[in-house]
mmCIF file of N, CA, C and O in Angstrom:
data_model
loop_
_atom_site.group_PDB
_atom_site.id
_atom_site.type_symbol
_atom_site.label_atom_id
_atom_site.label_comp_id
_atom_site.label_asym_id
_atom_site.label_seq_id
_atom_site.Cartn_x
_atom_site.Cartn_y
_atom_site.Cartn_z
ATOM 1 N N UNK A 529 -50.070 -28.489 -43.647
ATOM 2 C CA UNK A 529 -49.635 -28.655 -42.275
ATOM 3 C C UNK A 529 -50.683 -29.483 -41.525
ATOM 4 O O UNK A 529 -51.857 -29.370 -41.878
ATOM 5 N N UNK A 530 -50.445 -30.088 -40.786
ATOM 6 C CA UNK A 530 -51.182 -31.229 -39.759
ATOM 7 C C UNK A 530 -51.610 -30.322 -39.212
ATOM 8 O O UNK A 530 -50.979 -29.286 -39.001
ATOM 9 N N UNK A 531 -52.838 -30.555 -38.858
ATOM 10 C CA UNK A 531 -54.025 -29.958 -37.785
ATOM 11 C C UNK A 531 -53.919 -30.925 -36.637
ATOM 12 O O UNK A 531 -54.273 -32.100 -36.736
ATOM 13 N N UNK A 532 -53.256 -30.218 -35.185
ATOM 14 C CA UNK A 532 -52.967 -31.065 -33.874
ATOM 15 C C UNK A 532 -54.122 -30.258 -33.149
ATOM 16 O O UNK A 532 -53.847 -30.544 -31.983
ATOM 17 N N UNK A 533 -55.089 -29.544 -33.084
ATOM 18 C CA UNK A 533 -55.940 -29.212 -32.537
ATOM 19 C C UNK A 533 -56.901 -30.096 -31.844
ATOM 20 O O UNK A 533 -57.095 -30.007 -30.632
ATOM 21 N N UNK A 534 -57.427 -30.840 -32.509
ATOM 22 C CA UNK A 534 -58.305 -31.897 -31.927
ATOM 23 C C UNK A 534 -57.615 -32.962 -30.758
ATOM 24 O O UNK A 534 -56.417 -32.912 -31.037
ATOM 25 N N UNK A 535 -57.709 -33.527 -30.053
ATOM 26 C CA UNK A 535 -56.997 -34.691 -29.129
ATOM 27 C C UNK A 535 -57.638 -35.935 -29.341
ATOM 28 O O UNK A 535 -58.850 -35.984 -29.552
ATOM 29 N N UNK A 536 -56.836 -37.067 -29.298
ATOM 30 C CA UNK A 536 -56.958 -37.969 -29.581
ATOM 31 C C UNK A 536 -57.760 -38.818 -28.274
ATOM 32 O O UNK A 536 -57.169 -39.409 -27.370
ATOM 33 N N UNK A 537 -58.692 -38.750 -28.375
ATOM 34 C CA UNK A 537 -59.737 -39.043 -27.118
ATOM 35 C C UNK A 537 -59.813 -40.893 -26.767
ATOM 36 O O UNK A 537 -60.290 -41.139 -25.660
ATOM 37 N N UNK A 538 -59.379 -42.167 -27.631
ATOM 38 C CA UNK A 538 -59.271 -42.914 -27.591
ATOM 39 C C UNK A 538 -58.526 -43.700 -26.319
ATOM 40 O O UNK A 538 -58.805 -44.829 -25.915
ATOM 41 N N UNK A 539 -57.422 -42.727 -25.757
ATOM 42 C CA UNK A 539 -56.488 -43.412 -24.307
ATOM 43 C C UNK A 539 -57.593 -42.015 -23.395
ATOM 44 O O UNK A 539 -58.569 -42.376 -22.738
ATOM 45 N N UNK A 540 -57.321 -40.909 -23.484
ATOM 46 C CA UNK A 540 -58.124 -39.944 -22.268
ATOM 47 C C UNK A 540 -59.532 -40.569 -21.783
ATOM 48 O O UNK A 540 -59.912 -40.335 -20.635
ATOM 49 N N UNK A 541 -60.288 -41.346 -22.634
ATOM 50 C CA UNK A 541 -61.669 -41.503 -22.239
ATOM 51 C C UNK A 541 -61.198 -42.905 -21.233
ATOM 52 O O UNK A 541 -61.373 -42.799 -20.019
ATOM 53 N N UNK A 542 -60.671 -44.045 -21.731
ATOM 54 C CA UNK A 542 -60.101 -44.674 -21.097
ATOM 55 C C UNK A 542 -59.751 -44.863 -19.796
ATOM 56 O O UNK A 542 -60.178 -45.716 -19.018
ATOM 57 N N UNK A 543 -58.905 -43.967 -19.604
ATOM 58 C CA UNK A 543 -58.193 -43.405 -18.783
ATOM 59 C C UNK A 543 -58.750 -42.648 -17.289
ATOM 60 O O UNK A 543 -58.349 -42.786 -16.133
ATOM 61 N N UNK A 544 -60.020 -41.665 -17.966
ATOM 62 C CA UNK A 544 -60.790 -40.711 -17.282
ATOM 63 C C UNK A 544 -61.821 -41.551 -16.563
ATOM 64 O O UNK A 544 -62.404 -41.174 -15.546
ATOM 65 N N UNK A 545 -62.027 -42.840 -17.223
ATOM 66 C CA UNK A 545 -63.206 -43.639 -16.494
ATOM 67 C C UNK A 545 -63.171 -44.141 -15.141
ATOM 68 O O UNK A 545 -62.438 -45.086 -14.847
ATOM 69 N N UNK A 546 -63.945 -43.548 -14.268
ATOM 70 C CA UNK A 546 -63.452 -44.444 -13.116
ATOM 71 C C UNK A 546 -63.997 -45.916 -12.711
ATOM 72 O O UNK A 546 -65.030 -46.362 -13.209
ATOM 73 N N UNK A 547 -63.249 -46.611 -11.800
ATOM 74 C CA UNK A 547 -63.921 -47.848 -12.128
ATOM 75 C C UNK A 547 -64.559 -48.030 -11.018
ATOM 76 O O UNK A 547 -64.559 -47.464 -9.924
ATOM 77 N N UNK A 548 -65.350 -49.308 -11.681
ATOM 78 C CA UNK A 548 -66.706 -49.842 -11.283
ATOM 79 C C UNK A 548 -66.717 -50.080 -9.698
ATOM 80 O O UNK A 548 -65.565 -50.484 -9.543
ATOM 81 N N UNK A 549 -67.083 -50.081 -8.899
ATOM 82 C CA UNK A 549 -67.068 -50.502 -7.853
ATOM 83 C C UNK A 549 -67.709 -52.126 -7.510
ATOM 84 O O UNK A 549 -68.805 -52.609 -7.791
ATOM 85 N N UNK A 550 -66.681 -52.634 -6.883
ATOM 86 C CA UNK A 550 -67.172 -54.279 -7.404
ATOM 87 C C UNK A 550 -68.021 -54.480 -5.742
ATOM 88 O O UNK A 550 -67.735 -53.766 -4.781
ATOM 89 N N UNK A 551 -68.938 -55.443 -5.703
ATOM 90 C CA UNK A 551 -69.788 -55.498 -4.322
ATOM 91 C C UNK A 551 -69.754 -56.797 -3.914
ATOM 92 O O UNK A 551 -68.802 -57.456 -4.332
ATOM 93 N N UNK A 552 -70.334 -57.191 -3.395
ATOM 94 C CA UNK A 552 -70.489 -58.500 -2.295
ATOM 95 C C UNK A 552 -70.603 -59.641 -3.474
ATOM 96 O O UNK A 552 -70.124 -60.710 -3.094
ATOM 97 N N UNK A 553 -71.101 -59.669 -4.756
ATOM 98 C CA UNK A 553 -70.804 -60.761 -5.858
ATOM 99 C C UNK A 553 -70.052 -61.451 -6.215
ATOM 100 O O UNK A 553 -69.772 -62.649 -6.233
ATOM 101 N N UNK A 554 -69.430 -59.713 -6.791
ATOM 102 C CA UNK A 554 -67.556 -60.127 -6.677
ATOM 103 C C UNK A 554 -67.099 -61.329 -5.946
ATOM 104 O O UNK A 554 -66.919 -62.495 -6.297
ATOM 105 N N UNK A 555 -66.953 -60.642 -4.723
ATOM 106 C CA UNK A 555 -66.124 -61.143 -3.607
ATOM 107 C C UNK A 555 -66.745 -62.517 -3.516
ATOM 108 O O UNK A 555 -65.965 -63.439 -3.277
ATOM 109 N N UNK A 556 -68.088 -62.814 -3.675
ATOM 110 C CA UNK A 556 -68.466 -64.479 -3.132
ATOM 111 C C UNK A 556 -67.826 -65.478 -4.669
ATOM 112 O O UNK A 556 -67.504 -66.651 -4.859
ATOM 113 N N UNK A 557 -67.877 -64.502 -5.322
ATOM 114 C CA UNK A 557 -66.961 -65.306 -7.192
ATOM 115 C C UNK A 557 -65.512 -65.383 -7.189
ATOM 116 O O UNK A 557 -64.910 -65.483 -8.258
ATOM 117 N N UNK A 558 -64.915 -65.345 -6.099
ATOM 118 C CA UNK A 558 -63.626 -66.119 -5.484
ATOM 119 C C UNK A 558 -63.369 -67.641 -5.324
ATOM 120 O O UNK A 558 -64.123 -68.346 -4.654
ATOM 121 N N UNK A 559 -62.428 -68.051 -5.875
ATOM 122 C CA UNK A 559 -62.549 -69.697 -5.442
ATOM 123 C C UNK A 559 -62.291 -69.959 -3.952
ATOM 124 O O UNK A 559 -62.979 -70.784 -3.352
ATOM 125 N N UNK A 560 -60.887 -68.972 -3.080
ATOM 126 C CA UNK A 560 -60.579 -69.146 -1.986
ATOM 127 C C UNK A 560 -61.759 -69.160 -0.747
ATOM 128 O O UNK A 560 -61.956 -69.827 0.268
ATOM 129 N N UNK A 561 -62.477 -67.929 -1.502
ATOM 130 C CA UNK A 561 -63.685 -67.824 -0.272
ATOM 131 C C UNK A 561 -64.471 -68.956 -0.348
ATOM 132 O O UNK A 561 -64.595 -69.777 0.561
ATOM 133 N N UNK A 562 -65.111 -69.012 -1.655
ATOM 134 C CA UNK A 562 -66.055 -70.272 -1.252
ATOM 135 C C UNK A 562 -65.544 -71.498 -0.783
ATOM 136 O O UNK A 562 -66.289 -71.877 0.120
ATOM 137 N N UNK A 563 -64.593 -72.327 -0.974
ATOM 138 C CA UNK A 563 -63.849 -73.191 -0.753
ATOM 139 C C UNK A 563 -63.813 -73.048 0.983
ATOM 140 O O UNK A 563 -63.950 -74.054 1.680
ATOM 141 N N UNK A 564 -63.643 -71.889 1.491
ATOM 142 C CA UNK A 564 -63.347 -71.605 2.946
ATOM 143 C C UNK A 564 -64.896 -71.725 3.394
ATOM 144 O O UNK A 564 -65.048 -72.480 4.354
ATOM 145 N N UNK A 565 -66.350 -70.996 2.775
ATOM 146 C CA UNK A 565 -67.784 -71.320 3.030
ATOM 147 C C UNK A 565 -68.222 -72.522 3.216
ATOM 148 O O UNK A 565 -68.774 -72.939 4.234
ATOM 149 N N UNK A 566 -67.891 -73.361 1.821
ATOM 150 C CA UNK A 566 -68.176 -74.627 1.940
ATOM 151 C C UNK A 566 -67.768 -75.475 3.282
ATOM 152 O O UNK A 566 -68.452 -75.991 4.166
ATOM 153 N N UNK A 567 -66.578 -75.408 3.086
ATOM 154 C CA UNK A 567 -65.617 -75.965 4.840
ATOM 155 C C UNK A 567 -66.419 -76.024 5.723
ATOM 156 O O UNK A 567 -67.034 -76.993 6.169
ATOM 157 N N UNK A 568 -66.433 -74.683 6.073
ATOM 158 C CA UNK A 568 -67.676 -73.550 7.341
ATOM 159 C C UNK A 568 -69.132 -74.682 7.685
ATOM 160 O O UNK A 568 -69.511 -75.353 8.645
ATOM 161 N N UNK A 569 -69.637 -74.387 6.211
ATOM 162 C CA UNK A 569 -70.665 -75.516 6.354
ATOM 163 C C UNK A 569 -70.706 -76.457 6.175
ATOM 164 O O UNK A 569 -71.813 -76.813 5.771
ATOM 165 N N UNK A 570 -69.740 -77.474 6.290
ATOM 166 C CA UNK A 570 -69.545 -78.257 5.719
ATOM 167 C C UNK A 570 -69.826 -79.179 7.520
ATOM 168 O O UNK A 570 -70.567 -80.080 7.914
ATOM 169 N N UNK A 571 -68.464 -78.059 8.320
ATOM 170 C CA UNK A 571 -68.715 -78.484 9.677
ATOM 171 C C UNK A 571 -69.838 -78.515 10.533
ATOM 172 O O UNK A 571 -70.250 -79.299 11.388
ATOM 173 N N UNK A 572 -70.297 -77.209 9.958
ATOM 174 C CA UNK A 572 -71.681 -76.816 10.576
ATOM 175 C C UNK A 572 -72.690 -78.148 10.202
ATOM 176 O O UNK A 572 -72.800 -78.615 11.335
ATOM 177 N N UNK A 573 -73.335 -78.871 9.497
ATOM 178 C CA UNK A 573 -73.801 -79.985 9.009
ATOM 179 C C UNK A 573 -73.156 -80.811 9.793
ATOM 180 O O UNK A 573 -73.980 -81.171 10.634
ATOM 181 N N UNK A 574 -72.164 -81.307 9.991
ATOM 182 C CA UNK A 574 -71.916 -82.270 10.338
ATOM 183 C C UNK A 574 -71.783 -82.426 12.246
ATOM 184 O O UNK A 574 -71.622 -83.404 12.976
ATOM 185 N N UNK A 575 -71.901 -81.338 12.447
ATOM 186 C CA UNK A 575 -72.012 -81.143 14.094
ATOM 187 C C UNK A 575 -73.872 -81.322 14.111
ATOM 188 O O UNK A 575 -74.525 -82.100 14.807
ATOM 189 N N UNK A 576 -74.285 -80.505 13.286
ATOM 190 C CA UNK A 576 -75.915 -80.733 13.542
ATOM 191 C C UNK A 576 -76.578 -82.412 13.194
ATOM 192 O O UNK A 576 -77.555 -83.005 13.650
ATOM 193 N N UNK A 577 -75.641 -82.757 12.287
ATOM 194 C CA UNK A 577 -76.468 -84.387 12.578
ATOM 195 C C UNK A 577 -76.045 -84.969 13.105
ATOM 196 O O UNK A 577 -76.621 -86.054 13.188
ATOM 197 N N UNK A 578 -74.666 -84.820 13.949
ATOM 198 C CA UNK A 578 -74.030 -85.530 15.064
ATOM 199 C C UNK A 578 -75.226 -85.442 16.052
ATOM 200 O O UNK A 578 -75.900 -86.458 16.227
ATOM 201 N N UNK A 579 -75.621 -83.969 16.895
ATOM 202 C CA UNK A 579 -76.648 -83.707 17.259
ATOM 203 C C UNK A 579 -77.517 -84.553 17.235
ATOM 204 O O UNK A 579 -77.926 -85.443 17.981
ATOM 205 N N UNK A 580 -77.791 -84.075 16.082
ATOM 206 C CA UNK A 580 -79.183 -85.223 15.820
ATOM 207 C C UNK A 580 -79.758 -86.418 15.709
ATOM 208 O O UNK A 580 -80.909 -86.800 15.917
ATOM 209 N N UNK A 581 -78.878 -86.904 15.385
ATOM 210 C CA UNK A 581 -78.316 -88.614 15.694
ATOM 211 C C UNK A 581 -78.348 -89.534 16.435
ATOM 212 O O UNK A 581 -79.182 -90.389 16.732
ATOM 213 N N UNK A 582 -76.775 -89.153 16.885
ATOM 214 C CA UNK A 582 -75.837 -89.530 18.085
ATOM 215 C C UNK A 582 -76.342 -88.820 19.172
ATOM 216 O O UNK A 582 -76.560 -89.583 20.113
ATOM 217 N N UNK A 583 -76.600 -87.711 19.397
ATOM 218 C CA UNK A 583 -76.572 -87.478 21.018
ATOM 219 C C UNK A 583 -78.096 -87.761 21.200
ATOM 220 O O UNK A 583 -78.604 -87.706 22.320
#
């Protein structure tokens, strides 16, 4: 007779893990965000050597 006593721990451990909590890394390893940063500064630069320049 099959011995079902033991459990098959391979999906429960899996399963039971909670996950990672992702932090501020994550989020800057987005293409949308940086793409939107770059922009940001992109303007920011270009108002400061207007500044600097021109006026």
């Amino acid at each position: 007779m099959l011995d079902t006593t033991q459990l098959d721990t391979t999906e429960s451990d899996a399963a039971s893990r909670p996950q990672e909590p992702r932090g501020c890394l994550f989020a800057l390893s987005q293409p949308p965000l940086m793409i939107f940063l770059a922009v940001i500064g992109l303007l920011l630069l270009m108002a400061s050597l207007h500044d600097l320049l021109l006026l």
